[in-house]
mmCIF file of C-alpha atoms in Angstrom:
data_model
loop_
_atom_site.group_PDB
_atom_site.id
_atom_site.type_symbol
_atom_site.label_atom_id
_atom_site.label_comp_id
_atom_site.label_asym_id
_atom_site.label_seq_id
_atom_site.Cartn_x
_atom_site.Cartn_y
_atom_site.Cartn_z
ATOM 1 C CA UNK B 125 4.690 5.560 14.181
ATOM 2 C CA UNK B 126 7.660 6.968 16.109
ATOM 3 C CA UNK B 127 7.613 10.396 17.700
ATOM 4 C CA UNK B 128 10.140 11.849 15.232
ATOM 5 C CA UNK B 129 8.272 10.375 12.272
ATOM 6 C CA UNK B 130 5.038 11.850 13.597
ATOM 7 C CA UNK B 131 6.614 15.280 14.087
ATOM 8 C CA UNK B 132 8.015 15.133 10.552
ATOM 9 C CA UNK B 133 4.643 14.116 9.061
ATOM 10 C CA UNK B 134 2.770 16.939 10.784
ATOM 11 C CA UNK B 135 5.516 19.422 9.873
ATOM 12 C CA UNK B 136 5.386 18.332 6.229
ATOM 13 C CA UNK B 137 1.612 18.787 6.062
ATOM 14 C CA UNK B 138 1.790 22.291 7.527
ATOM 15 C CA UNK B 139 4.684 23.238 5.242
ATOM 16 C CA UNK B 140 2.825 21.977 2.147
ATOM 17 C CA UNK B 141 -0.275 23.892 3.213
ATOM 18 C CA UNK B 142 1.776 27.083 3.287
ATOM 19 C CA UNK B 143 3.638 26.518 -0.001
ATOM 20 C CA UNK B 144 0.448 25.743 -1.925
ATOM 21 C CA UNK B 145 -0.896 29.228 -1.261
ATOM 22 C CA UNK B 146 1.716 31.275 -3.104
ATOM 23 C CA UNK B 147 -0.395 34.409 -2.730
ATOM 24 C CA UNK B 148 0.350 34.311 1.002
ATOM 25 C CA UNK B 149 4.080 34.488 0.327
ATOM 26 C CA UNK B 150 3.697 37.394 -2.091
ATOM 27 C CA UNK B 151 1.435 39.286 0.324
ATOM 28 C CA UNK B 152 3.733 38.571 3.254
ATOM 29 C CA UNK B 153 6.665 40.128 1.382
ATOM 30 C CA UNK B 154 4.788 43.030 -0.209
ATOM 31 C CA UNK B 155 3.209 44.240 3.048
ATOM 32 C CA UNK B 156 6.494 44.558 5.009
ATOM 33 C CA UNK B 157 8.055 46.378 2.071
ATOM 34 C CA UNK B 158 5.184 48.856 2.204
ATOM 35 C CA UNK B 159 5.896 49.410 5.903
ATOM 36 C CA UNK B 160 9.576 49.962 5.163
ATOM 37 C CA UNK B 161 9.194 52.184 2.127
ATOM 38 C CA UNK B 162 6.068 54.168 2.972
ATOM 39 C CA UNK B 163 5.997 54.240 6.769
ATOM 40 C CA UNK B 164 9.781 54.196 7.127
ATOM 41 C CA UNK B 165 10.514 56.891 4.570
ATOM 42 C CA UNK B 166 7.490 59.015 5.477
ATOM 43 C CA UNK B 167 7.981 59.002 9.229
ATOM 44 C CA UNK B 168 11.734 58.813 8.846
ATOM 45 C CA UNK B 169 11.745 62.231 7.204
ATOM 46 C CA UNK B 170 10.454 63.682 10.471
ATOM 47 C CA UNK B 171 12.417 61.467 12.893
ATOM 48 C CA UNK B 172 16.171 61.667 13.260
ATOM 49 C CA UNK B 173 17.802 58.913 15.269
ATOM 50 C CA UNK B 174 21.246 59.799 16.472
ATOM 51 C CA UNK B 175 23.846 57.052 16.177
ATOM 52 C CA UNK B 176 21.717 54.787 13.976
ATOM 53 C CA UNK B 177 23.378 53.860 10.705
ATOM 54 C CA UNK B 178 20.990 54.101 7.767
ATOM 55 C CA UNK B 179 18.373 56.282 9.454
ATOM 56 C CA UNK B 180 14.879 55.383 10.570
ATOM 57 C CA UNK B 181 14.255 52.911 7.715
ATOM 58 C CA UNK B 182 17.212 50.823 8.846
ATOM 59 C CA UNK B 183 16.135 51.140 12.493
ATOM 60 C CA UNK B 184 12.683 49.636 11.900
ATOM 61 C CA UNK B 185 13.996 46.986 9.475
ATOM 62 C CA UNK B 186 14.573 44.314 12.203
ATOM 63 C CA UNK B 187 11.209 45.257 13.712
ATOM 64 C CA UNK B 188 9.402 44.701 10.406
ATOM 65 C CA UNK B 189 11.024 41.266 10.095
ATOM 66 C CA UNK B 190 9.750 40.468 13.597
ATOM 67 C CA UNK B 191 6.323 41.797 12.662
ATOM 68 C CA UNK B 192 6.173 39.447 9.670
ATOM 69 C CA UNK B 193 7.075 36.473 11.859
ATOM 70 C CA UNK B 194 4.532 37.478 14.509
ATOM 71 C CA UNK B 195 1.633 37.941 12.098
ATOM 72 C CA UNK B 196 2.374 34.768 10.136
ATOM 73 C CA UNK B 197 2.802 32.521 13.159
ATOM 74 C CA UNK B 198 -0.169 33.619 15.219
ATOM 75 C CA UNK B 199 -2.602 33.917 12.312
ATOM 76 C CA UNK B 200 -1.604 30.428 11.137
ATOM 77 C CA UNK B 201 -3.196 29.153 14.340
ATOM 78 C CA UNK B 202 -6.461 29.385 12.391
ATOM 79 C CA UNK B 203 -5.371 26.079 10.864
ATOM 80 C CA UNK B 204 -6.285 24.375 14.151
ATOM 81 C CA UNK B 205 -9.852 25.657 13.853
ATOM 82 C CA UNK B 206 -10.054 24.486 10.228
ATOM 83 C CA UNK B 207 -8.738 21.070 11.280
ATOM 84 C CA UNK B 208 -11.451 20.937 13.950
ATOM 85 C CA UNK B 209 -14.188 21.785 11.470
ATOM 86 C CA UNK B 210 -13.058 19.251 8.856
ATOM 87 C CA UNK B 211 -12.341 16.482 11.343
ATOM 88 C CA UNK B 212 -8.622 16.191 10.683
ATOM 89 C CA UNK B 213 -7.806 17.116 14.281
ATOM 90 C CA UNK B 214 -9.716 14.055 15.496
ATOM 91 C CA UNK B 215 -7.467 11.820 13.432
ATOM 92 C CA UNK B 216 -4.361 13.474 14.852
ATOM 93 C CA UNK B 217 -5.598 13.194 18.430
ATOM 94 C CA UNK B 218 -6.149 9.410 18.186
ATOM 95 C CA UNK B 219 -2.710 8.873 16.637
ATOM 96 C CA UNK B 220 -0.111 7.181 18.897
ATOM 97 C CA UNK B 221 1.753 10.440 19.430
ATOM 98 C CA UNK B 222 2.355 12.553 22.495
ATOM 99 C CA UNK B 223 0.612 15.907 22.587
ATOM 100 C CA UNK B 224 4.004 17.601 22.744
ATOM 101 C CA UNK B 225 5.010 15.954 19.441
ATOM 102 C CA UNK B 226 1.751 17.056 17.808
ATOM 103 C CA UNK B 227 2.205 20.651 18.941
ATOM 104 C CA UNK B 228 5.899 20.664 18.050
ATOM 105 C CA UNK B 229 5.179 19.323 14.554
ATOM 106 C CA UNK B 230 2.535 21.971 13.954
ATOM 107 C CA UNK B 231 4.698 24.744 15.416
ATOM 108 C CA UNK B 232 7.647 23.755 13.232
ATOM 109 C CA UNK B 233 5.403 23.618 10.165
ATOM 110 C CA UNK B 234 3.980 27.063 10.851
ATOM 111 C CA UNK B 235 7.456 28.390 11.649
ATOM 112 C CA UNK B 236 8.747 27.168 8.297
ATOM 113 C CA UNK B 237 6.521 29.621 6.446
ATOM 114 C CA UNK B 238 7.497 32.475 8.760
ATOM 115 C CA UNK B 239 11.204 31.689 8.404
ATOM 116 C CA UNK B 240 10.948 31.640 4.594
ATOM 117 C CA UNK B 241 9.420 35.128 4.707
ATOM 118 C CA UNK B 242 12.062 36.362 7.154
ATOM 119 C CA UNK B 243 14.884 35.038 4.962
ATOM 120 C CA UNK B 244 13.423 36.724 1.890
ATOM 121 C CA UNK B 245 13.264 40.013 3.784
ATOM 122 C CA UNK B 246 16.861 39.559 4.907
ATOM 123 C CA UNK B 247 17.880 39.163 1.275
ATOM 124 C CA UNK B 248 16.129 42.466 0.514
ATOM 125 C CA UNK B 249 18.180 44.402 3.073
ATOM 126 C CA UNK B 250 19.669 46.519 0.279
ATOM 127 C CA UNK B 251 16.274 48.244 -0.068
ATOM 128 C CA UNK B 252 16.910 50.102 3.185
ATOM 129 C CA UNK B 253 20.670 50.304 2.731
ATOM 130 C CA UNK B 254 21.562 47.701 5.351
ATOM 131 C CA UNK B 255 24.628 45.571 4.496
ATOM 132 C CA UNK B 256 24.021 41.829 4.709
ATOM 133 C CA UNK B 257 26.916 39.421 5.196
ATOM 134 C CA UNK B 258 26.654 35.604 5.393
ATOM 135 C CA UNK B 259 27.393 35.734 9.141
ATOM 136 C CA UNK B 260 24.678 38.330 9.779
ATOM 137 C CA UNK B 261 22.241 36.363 7.628
ATOM 138 C CA UNK B 262 22.867 33.131 9.553
ATOM 139 C CA UNK B 263 22.641 34.854 12.944
ATOM 140 C CA UNK B 264 19.405 36.674 12.050
ATOM 141 C CA UNK B 265 17.915 33.439 10.670
ATOM 142 C CA UNK B 266 18.656 31.542 13.894
ATOM 143 C CA UNK B 267 17.015 34.272 15.961
ATOM 144 C CA UNK B 268 14.039 34.283 13.572
ATOM 145 C CA UNK B 269 13.630 30.525 14.056
ATOM 146 C CA UNK B 270 13.452 30.886 17.844
ATOM 147 C CA UNK B 271 10.979 33.779 17.602
ATOM 148 C CA UNK B 272 8.779 31.914 15.137
ATOM 149 C CA UNK B 273 8.581 28.753 17.276
ATOM 150 C CA UNK B 274 7.540 30.799 20.301
ATOM 151 C CA UNK B 275 4.760 32.691 18.551
ATOM 152 C CA UNK B 276 3.621 29.598 16.655
ATOM 153 C CA UNK B 277 3.110 28.009 20.051
ATOM 154 C CA UNK B 278 1.190 31.078 21.224
ATOM 155 C CA UNK B 279 -1.033 30.972 18.134
ATOM 156 C CA UNK B 280 -1.766 27.280 18.691
ATOM 157 C CA UNK B 281 -2.462 27.897 22.372
ATOM 158 C CA UNK B 282 -5.028 30.587 21.592
ATOM 159 C CA UNK B 283 -6.610 28.589 18.755
ATOM 160 C CA UNK B 284 -7.076 25.547 21.005
ATOM 161 C CA UNK B 285 -9.669 27.508 23.001
ATOM 162 C CA UNK B 286 -11.538 28.731 19.919
ATOM 163 C CA UNK B 287 -14.285 27.029 17.917
ATOM 164 C CA UNK B 288 -14.760 29.585 15.143
ATOM 165 C CA UNK B 289 -12.506 31.721 12.971
ATOM 166 C CA UNK B 290 -14.571 34.788 13.890
ATOM 167 C CA UNK B 291 -13.690 34.363 17.556
ATOM 168 C CA UNK B 292 -10.044 33.785 16.709
ATOM 169 C CA UNK B 293 -9.850 36.972 14.662
ATOM 170 C CA UNK B 294 -11.387 38.920 17.554
ATOM 171 C CA UNK B 295 -8.776 37.648 19.972
ATOM 172 C CA UNK B 296 -6.007 38.389 17.497
ATOM 173 C CA UNK B 297 -7.019 42.040 17.418
ATOM 174 C CA UNK B 298 -6.193 42.216 21.128
ATOM 175 C CA UNK B 299 -3.010 40.156 20.875
ATOM 176 C CA UNK B 300 -1.090 40.879 17.669
ATOM 177 C CA UNK B 301 -1.172 44.663 17.601
ATOM 178 C CA UNK B 302 -0.274 45.246 21.285
ATOM 179 C CA UNK B 303 2.611 42.770 21.037
ATOM 180 C CA UNK B 304 3.904 44.456 17.899
ATOM 181 C CA UNK B 305 3.412 48.063 18.972
ATOM 182 C CA UNK B 306 4.985 47.509 22.398
ATOM 183 C CA UNK B 307 8.006 45.592 21.075
ATOM 184 C CA UNK B 308 10.097 48.620 20.184
ATOM 185 C CA UNK B 309 9.881 47.703 16.512
ATOM 186 C CA UNK B 310 8.945 51.272 15.575
ATOM 187 C CA UNK B 311 10.563 53.307 18.348
ATOM 188 C CA UNK B 312 13.562 53.120 20.696
ATOM 189 C CA UNK B 313 12.799 51.510 24.046
ATOM 190 C CA UNK B 314 15.167 53.829 25.886
ATOM 191 C CA UNK B 315 14.035 56.957 27.756
ATOM 192 C CA UNK B 316 10.443 55.743 28.036
ATOM 193 C CA UNK B 317 8.151 56.550 30.994
ATOM 194 C CA UNK B 318 8.517 53.991 33.796
ATOM 195 C CA UNK B 319 5.040 52.539 33.340
ATOM 196 C CA UNK B 320 5.530 52.062 29.587
ATOM 197 C CA UNK B 321 9.055 50.761 30.051
ATOM 198 C CA UNK B 322 7.707 48.061 32.388
ATOM 199 C CA UNK B 323 5.082 46.935 29.851
ATOM 200 C CA UNK B 324 7.572 46.973 26.975
ATOM 201 C CA UNK B 325 9.890 44.569 28.763
ATOM 202 C CA UNK B 326 7.004 42.209 29.534
ATOM 203 C CA UNK B 327 6.551 41.785 25.785
ATOM 204 C CA UNK B 328 8.583 38.762 24.550
ATOM 205 C CA UNK B 329 8.850 40.250 21.071
ATOM 206 C CA UNK B 330 10.839 43.146 22.541
ATOM 207 C CA UNK B 331 13.730 40.768 23.126
ATOM 208 C CA UNK B 332 13.406 39.274 19.651
ATOM 209 C CA UNK B 333 13.466 42.698 18.002
ATOM 210 C CA UNK B 334 16.406 43.812 20.122
ATOM 211 C CA UNK B 335 18.374 40.640 19.303
ATOM 212 C CA UNK B 336 17.726 41.052 15.572
ATOM 213 C CA UNK B 337 18.697 44.711 15.778
ATOM 214 C CA UNK B 338 21.901 43.767 17.549
ATOM 215 C CA UNK B 339 22.852 41.182 14.919
ATOM 216 C CA UNK B 340 21.776 43.157 11.838
ATOM 217 C CA UNK B 341 22.708 46.706 12.862
ATOM 218 C CA UNK B 342 25.134 46.047 15.687
ATOM 219 C CA UNK B 343 22.946 48.176 17.978
ATOM 220 C CA UNK B 344 21.060 46.591 20.868
ATOM 221 C CA UNK B 345 19.827 47.856 24.218
ATOM 222 C CA UNK B 346 20.194 44.523 25.996
ATOM 223 C CA UNK B 347 22.964 41.921 25.731
ATOM 224 C CA UNK B 348 22.141 39.596 22.840
ATOM 225 C CA UNK B 349 22.756 36.588 25.097
ATOM 226 C CA UNK B 350 20.028 37.763 27.490
ATOM 227 C CA UNK B 351 17.564 38.323 24.638
ATOM 228 C CA UNK B 352 18.293 34.832 23.282
ATOM 229 C CA UNK B 353 17.658 33.295 26.695
ATOM 230 C CA UNK B 354 14.320 35.105 27.053
ATOM 231 C CA UNK B 355 12.971 34.241 23.590
ATOM 232 C CA UNK B 356 14.189 30.642 23.937
ATOM 233 C CA UNK B 357 12.428 30.332 27.299
ATOM 234 C CA UNK B 358 9.289 31.840 25.768
ATOM 235 C CA UNK B 359 9.394 29.342 22.884
ATOM 236 C CA UNK B 360 9.743 26.343 25.217
ATOM 237 C CA UNK B 361 7.018 27.675 27.524
ATOM 238 C CA UNK B 362 4.520 28.184 24.701
ATOM 239 C CA UNK B 363 5.099 24.686 23.290
ATOM 240 C CA UNK B 364 4.689 23.089 26.735
ATOM 241 C CA UNK B 365 1.571 25.118 27.579
ATOM 242 C CA UNK B 366 -0.011 24.235 24.231
ATOM 243 C CA UNK B 367 0.759 20.553 24.808
ATOM 244 C CA UNK B 368 -0.794 20.708 28.295
ATOM 245 C CA UNK B 369 -3.960 22.346 26.959
ATOM 246 C CA UNK B 370 -4.247 19.743 24.193
ATOM 247 C CA UNK B 371 -3.793 16.970 26.758
ATOM 248 C CA UNK B 372 -6.590 18.369 28.918
ATOM 249 C CA UNK B 373 -8.813 18.626 25.860
ATOM 250 C CA UNK B 374 -8.187 14.985 24.977
ATOM 251 C CA UNK B 375 -11.416 13.941 26.707
ATOM 252 C CA UNK B 376 -13.351 16.474 24.667
ATOM 253 C CA UNK B 377 -11.935 15.115 21.409
ATOM 254 C CA UNK B 378 -12.617 11.538 22.481
ATOM 255 C CA UNK B 379 -16.242 12.441 23.142
ATOM 256 C CA UNK B 380 -16.486 14.044 19.695
ATOM 257 C CA UNK B 381 -15.098 10.911 18.076
ATOM 258 C CA UNK B 382 -17.459 8.666 20.084
ATOM 259 C CA UNK B 383 -20.471 10.771 19.104
ATOM 260 C CA UNK B 384 -19.487 10.577 15.458
ATOM 261 C CA UNK B 385 -19.240 6.785 15.643
ATOM 262 C CA UNK B 386 -22.663 6.562 17.295
ATOM 263 C CA UNK B 387 -24.152 8.755 14.551
ATOM 264 C CA UNK B 388 -22.692 6.434 11.913
ATOM 265 C CA UNK B 389 -24.151 3.368 13.638
ATOM 266 C CA UNK B 390 -27.569 4.976 13.871
#
């Protein structure tokens, strides 16, 4: 099996896993709409953003798209734990594939689901009164792809250290919400206290939200080129780190496989 064929096979499995659970797609669309319509309209009635076309609902629209990508990608890392429990991960680890190809295939598969959700939300831009042109749609989709690959890699990296879904959910409580809340998805990142401003710009999602806001609304704090460089670097870093961790854990998986064979012989 070639590397590209292996990547494609793993991607196809992850994509099929996502498509088969149609309830996930419905939930993933319904929840962001609730944020936009309830949170956006409710809080937007009390918040007036000067210079922002469309009001507060339009302002948080790119942030809600980023939130959907973040939640989908990182929570899909649970699939690694399920694969461990059902033994499928053992089969992948003994396949003649590099660890980078395995991680890349899984990250692309997970990203596919997140990108589908992001594209559906982009098509619903009229709900918050944001105009959507083909050029804006393509630009926002490309940015969404880069964001999704990065956070898919992060989800896989975290899941590789976990042995139970309970432990994974606990870690997610300390990862997902801080990343989302500190990304500027719900508030402008300008005129913040110095200590908060420093933390905000350590958050990789901040650059993803700002890039989406620049493409969709034409309003960004940072140059879009800089944001693209940061989120691209983050995506590459997460994939490489996940591959390194999986390589180091190769001995552990080999021991698991050996023990299983010995149990069968006995």
